Amino acid sequence: MIKNLLSIDQLCVEQIELVLRTAESFREVGTRTIKKVPILRGRTVCNLFFEPSTRTRISFELAAKRLSADVINFTADSKTSVTKGESFKDTAVTLQAMGVDAIVVRSSSSGAPQRLCDWVDASVINAGDGQHEHPTQALLDLYSIKERFPSIEGLRIAIVGDVLHSRVARSNIKAMTKMGAEVIAVGPPTLLPASVQSWGAQVSFDLDEVLPKLDVVYLLRVQKERQNEQLFPSIREYAALWGLDRRRVAMMKPEALIMHPGPMNRGVEIASDIADLERAIITDQVTNGIAVRMSLLYLMLSGADQDLEVLP
Amino acid sequence: MSATLIRGGRLIDPASAADIATDVLIDEGRVAEVGKGLSRAGAEVIDADGAVVAPGLVDMHVHLREPGREDEETVASGSAAAVLGGFTAVCAMPNTDPVCDGASVAEMVFAAGRQAGLCEVMPAGSITKGLEGKYLSPVGELVRCGVRLFTDDGKGVQDSRLLRRAMEYIRGFDAICAEHCEDASLSEGGQMHEGEFSEALGLKGIPSAAEEVALGRDILLAELTGVRFHALHVSTAGSAEMIKRAKASGLRVTAEVTPHHLVLTDSDLVSYDTNFKVNPPLRGASDVEALRVALAEGAIDAIASDHAPHSAEEKESEFEIAPPGMLGLETSLSIMLTELVDVGVLSLADLIRLMSTSPARILGLERQGGPVTQGSPANLVIFDPSASWTVKADSLSSMSRNTPWGGRKLKGRILHTFNEGRLVVKDGALVQGALV
């Protein structure tokens, strides 16, 4: 397995399949009364979070703890860290000196995990860097789709919303197309990158037109600040044109799924009652996130490159 | 000062249209004689066989960081880097702390340059006080102490009315108004060139239009006011085209381009290496191609390094936080020899014109840029165009290390540099005691 996970680009189809298969074994651990296996006992995982994120940090923390690793959480706003006088590099070197085995890093700055790799020997896992990538999110999304469909190949998936500023969209478009899905980026023209087609996705500005042919509609969080940057006229117009509501759900195939990486803006990209439908697998995504992260931590830290045998 | 005889070199001197095998005799700080088979009793002899002898290079765009950031560079350390790179004159940008917006800072930089005694150091003055874009700097006071070029480099003057007034005022002193062309509302928050790579890397883009909108306005205002206008570090195909058109319509417009914009592209940022972060940003491959064509066709007048030292602690950070800028003085000539002359984009004579004669004329530096003829000041460089070397950031003379060229094998080695007849670089090293 790879040492660092910075981008979906680093994984081939076989490696993605291995991660997903291994996650399946770990999924069962989460259903036990005692949700712990002694696989990474004595190993240390540091969650280095320069950007506030409760759910991703907790998910990684639980994943490491369920593998019996020791977990340190280092949370700092990158701006305060800089004003305090400690550079990103010094923070990295300090953690290195303490002998951590893996660093899970979240930063508002694109490329920060890649820079970290230049300075530390520990495994680096990208838990979201700026507007670049969020590879573990894409892997847990693939896992969640695979739970409902026999294969990802041939599925038609729309990623709807602020693709331009979304690390989730970048990782997912790469991962889904790699696994053979047909991906359509849908949203206002100002929020779709001009080069999105070169990532292998098609482009549409019209959600109603694509909805009936989809197997999965993947909604991105729309940050209200984007309105102030004149990227779209108003939240009201956004919700009217690209928000998923009951009328639009009625246009979808009966078996089509609704997904969202969270946190949701109910009433903006997703109507409140829609988020609670059975086909909206948003909480499954959260549950599966722990199993997929356990799988990655195990594969990366143990150096294993084949399937796990029976779990203790 | 004893005489020096440069024996057996190839003199390339655009100012006298010379490209000849000849000896050059230097005496009393001046060129005493140019010709074959010269001799002078007691003269120190420099063997220039196989080497090029040329007027000292002139870099019209450097940041020497003094006053304010003497941990990154000083006038003295920057002068040393300059002569090691073959330059005998540099123009120091005014974005120091305090800003060069009055005689006190300008005098200080002039004095520090004289004290270092390695090359001519000419400070540029700011267009607006404190680079704030609000009030005009005392242009007359600065001109009186020897400043000839005015710019708010680092940013553009955003207020068109203020720039118009500045141009009219500067014109009255026959000085140059130079602009860093950037519409701040289009570039705000930008980290790199906007395009396929910025979108893939998730870094906010700076569109080519941010430069071109500003340059277009500046050319129109130059036409309105009649000022001598100089476009700093043009980086896009569109800018090159606009400069070409402005020249064709007879405007007094000149432009420079940096070695990095002639060689590197936005694709070099995939490593998120902050040494490639620069403003204007590295553009696309088609821009590089267009800039090369514009340079070869004469639409662009000068190659300038935009030497911008930054401390390691500032560059060793997240990409978004790192300041833009890269070193250039010690690598400019070799990069251009390797990437442009060796592949036939420019002749050696073109390169010397673009790196010496032409910038010296734009800045009005009478002691620089040749001609290398009897009686002229002996500001000269001797380099071996075919010798190769590998750039090592730690071996550079600059106080900073932020070069994007580390590890590159380059052609062209500076052998000797003469400042006013005095050998300041000998055999590629600073002469002991040269830095006084």
mmCIF file of N, CA, C and O in Angstrom, chain A residues 18-32 37 39 143 291 294-295 298 307-311:
data_model
loop_
_atom_site.group_PDB
_atom_site.id
_atom_site.type_symbol
_atom_site.label_atom_id
_atom_site.label_comp_id
_atom_site.label_asym_id
_atom_site.label_seq_id
_atom_site.Cartn_x
_atom_site.Cartn_y
_atom_site.Cartn_z
ATOM 1 N N LEU A 18 -9.177 -2.787 -2.817
ATOM 2 C CA LEU A 18 -8.628 -3.382 -1.590
ATOM 3 C C LEU A 18 -9.072 -2.586 -0.360
ATOM 4 O O LEU A 18 -9.489 -3.154 0.651
ATOM 5 N N VAL A 19 -9.007 -1.256 -0.466
ATOM 6 C CA VAL A 19 -9.437 -0.406 0.659
ATOM 7 C C VAL A 19 -10.909 -0.672 0.976
ATOM 8 O O VAL A 19 -11.287 -0.828 2.141
ATOM 9 N N LEU A 20 -11.730 -0.766 -0.043
ATOM 10 C CA LEU A 20 -13.161 -0.946 0.176
ATOM 11 C C LEU A 20 -13.469 -2.335 0.741
ATOM 12 O O LEU A 20 -14.290 -2.481 1.649
ATOM 13 N N ARG A 21 -12.775 -3.350 0.238
ATOM 14 C CA ARG A 21 -12.984 -4.721 0.763
ATOM 15 C C ARG A 21 -12.560 -4.801 2.222
ATOM 16 O O ARG A 21 -13.248 -5.380 3.057
ATOM 17 N N THR A 22 -11.407 -4.193 2.511
ATOM 18 C CA THR A 22 -10.909 -4.232 3.886
ATOM 19 C C THR A 22 -11.860 -3.478 4.809
ATOM 20 O O THR A 22 -12.099 -3.889 5.945
ATOM 21 N N ALA A 23 -12.425 -2.390 4.301
ATOM 22 C CA ALA A 23 -13.363 -1.603 5.103
ATOM 23 C C ALA A 23 -14.571 -2.444 5.499
ATOM 24 O O ALA A 23 -15.129 -2.286 6.588
ATOM 25 N N GLU A 24 -14.939 -3.349 4.605
ATOM 26 C CA GLU A 24 -16.095 -4.185 4.891
ATOM 27 C C GLU A 24 -15.869 -5.031 6.153
ATOM 28 O O GLU A 24 -16.766 -5.192 6.981
ATOM 29 N N SER A 25 -14.648 -5.531 6.313
ATOM 30 C CA SER A 25 -14.342 -6.298 7.527
ATOM 31 C C SER A 25 -14.437 -5.408 8.758
ATOM 32 O O SER A 25 -14.893 -5.836 9.814
ATOM 33 N N PHE A 26 -13.999 -4.168 8.620
ATOM 34 C CA PHE A 26 -14.000 -3.263 9.769
ATOM 35 C C PHE A 26 -15.392 -2.719 10.075
ATOM 36 O O PHE A 26 -15.677 -2.303 11.189
ATOM 37 N N ARG A 27 -16.235 -2.719 9.088
ATOM 38 C CA ARG A 27 -17.600 -2.233 9.277
ATOM 39 C C ARG A 27 -18.286 -3.039 10.378
ATOM 40 O O ARG A 27 -19.004 -2.507 11.214
ATOM 41 N N GLU A 28 -17.967 -4.318 10.403
ATOM 42 C CA GLU A 28 -18.586 -5.238 11.371
ATOM 43 C C GLU A 28 -18.129 -4.898 12.793
ATOM 44 O O GLU A 28 -18.907 -4.992 13.756
ATOM 45 N N VAL A 29 -16.873 -4.446 12.922
ATOM 46 C CA VAL A 29 -16.345 -4.115 14.255
ATOM 47 C C VAL A 29 -17.211 -3.046 14.911
ATOM 48 O O VAL A 29 -17.478 -3.086 16.114
ATOM 49 N N GLY A 30 -17.688 -2.099 14.101
ATOM 50 C CA GLY A 30 -18.496 -1.004 14.621
ATOM 51 C C GLY A 30 -19.856 -1.444 15.137
ATOM 52 O O GLY A 30 -20.537 -0.667 15.803
ATOM 53 N N THR A 31 -20.250 -2.672 14.812
ATOM 54 C CA THR A 31 -21.556 -3.156 15.279
ATOM 55 C C THR A 31 -21.410 -3.982 16.551
ATOM 56 O O THR A 31 -22.394 -4.388 17.148
ATOM 57 N N ARG A 32 -20.174 -4.257 16.976
ATOM 58 C CA ARG A 32 -19.968 -5.074 18.185
ATOM 59 C C ARG A 32 -20.220 -4.249 19.441
ATOM 60 O O ARG A 32 -20.216 -3.017 19.399
ATOM 61 N N VAL A 37 -10.325 -3.544 17.993
ATOM 62 C CA VAL A 37 -9.451 -4.661 17.617
ATOM 63 C C VAL A 37 -8.003 -4.230 17.857
ATOM 64 O O VAL A 37 -7.676 -3.057 17.696
ATOM 65 N N ILE A 39 -5.241 -4.156 16.394
ATOM 66 C CA ILE A 39 -4.390 -4.209 15.199
ATOM 67 C C ILE A 39 -3.271 -3.173 15.205
ATOM 68 O O ILE A 39 -2.171 -3.424 14.713
ATOM 69 N N TYR A 143 -17.647 3.546 -1.074
ATOM 70 C CA TYR A 143 -18.089 2.422 -0.245
ATOM 71 C C TYR A 143 -19.607 2.476 -0.057
ATOM 72 O O TYR A 143 -20.306 1.468 -0.186
ATOM 73 N N ALA A 291 -15.241 3.056 9.104
ATOM 74 C CA ALA A 291 -14.717 1.775 8.602
ATOM 75 C C ALA A 291 -13.675 1.991 7.509
ATOM 76 O O ALA A 291 -12.631 1.331 7.474
ATOM 77 N N MET A 294 -10.523 3.250 9.075
ATOM 78 C CA MET A 294 -9.844 2.134 9.750
ATOM 79 C C MET A 294 -9.076 1.312 8.719
ATOM 80 O O MET A 294 -7.919 0.948 8.923
ATOM 81 N N SER A 295 -9.736 1.063 7.617
ATOM 82 C CA SER A 295 -9.125 0.272 6.549
ATOM 83 C C SER A 295 -7.840 0.944 6.053
ATOM 84 O O SER A 295 -6.786 0.303 5.934
ATOM 85 N N TYR A 298 -5.051 0.937 8.731
ATOM 86 C CA TYR A 298 -4.493 -0.413 8.836
ATOM 87 C C TYR A 298 -3.570 -0.708 7.653
ATOM 88 O O TYR A 298 -2.423 -1.116 7.817
ATOM 89 N N ASP A 307 -5.567 -8.751 1.246
ATOM 90 C CA ASP A 307 -6.746 -8.790 2.087
ATOM 91 C C ASP A 307 -6.425 -9.251 3.506
ATOM 92 O O ASP A 307 -5.549 -10.074 3.741
ATOM 93 N N LEU A 308 -7.172 -8.659 4.407
ATOM 94 C CA LEU A 308 -7.058 -8.961 5.817
ATOM 95 C C LEU A 308 -7.585 -10.370 6.055
ATOM 96 O O LEU A 308 -8.579 -10.770 5.473
ATOM 97 N N GLU A 309 -6.891 -11.091 6.937
ATOM 98 C CA GLU A 309 -7.457 -12.394 7.305
ATOM 99 C C GLU A 309 -8.506 -12.163 8.391
ATOM 100 O O GLU A 309 -8.866 -11.028 8.655
ATOM 101 N N VAL A 310 -8.944 -13.219 9.019
ATOM 102 C CA VAL A 310 -10.051 -13.089 9.979
ATOM 103 C C VAL A 310 -9.686 -12.118 11.098
ATOM 104 O O VAL A 310 -8.591 -12.159 11.641
ATOM 105 N N LEU A 311 -10.582 -11.214 11.387
ATOM 106 C CA LEU A 311 -10.320 -10.220 12.430
ATOM 107 C C LEU A 311 -10.412 -10.833 13.813
ATOM 108 O O LEU A 311 -11.300 -11.650 14.062
#
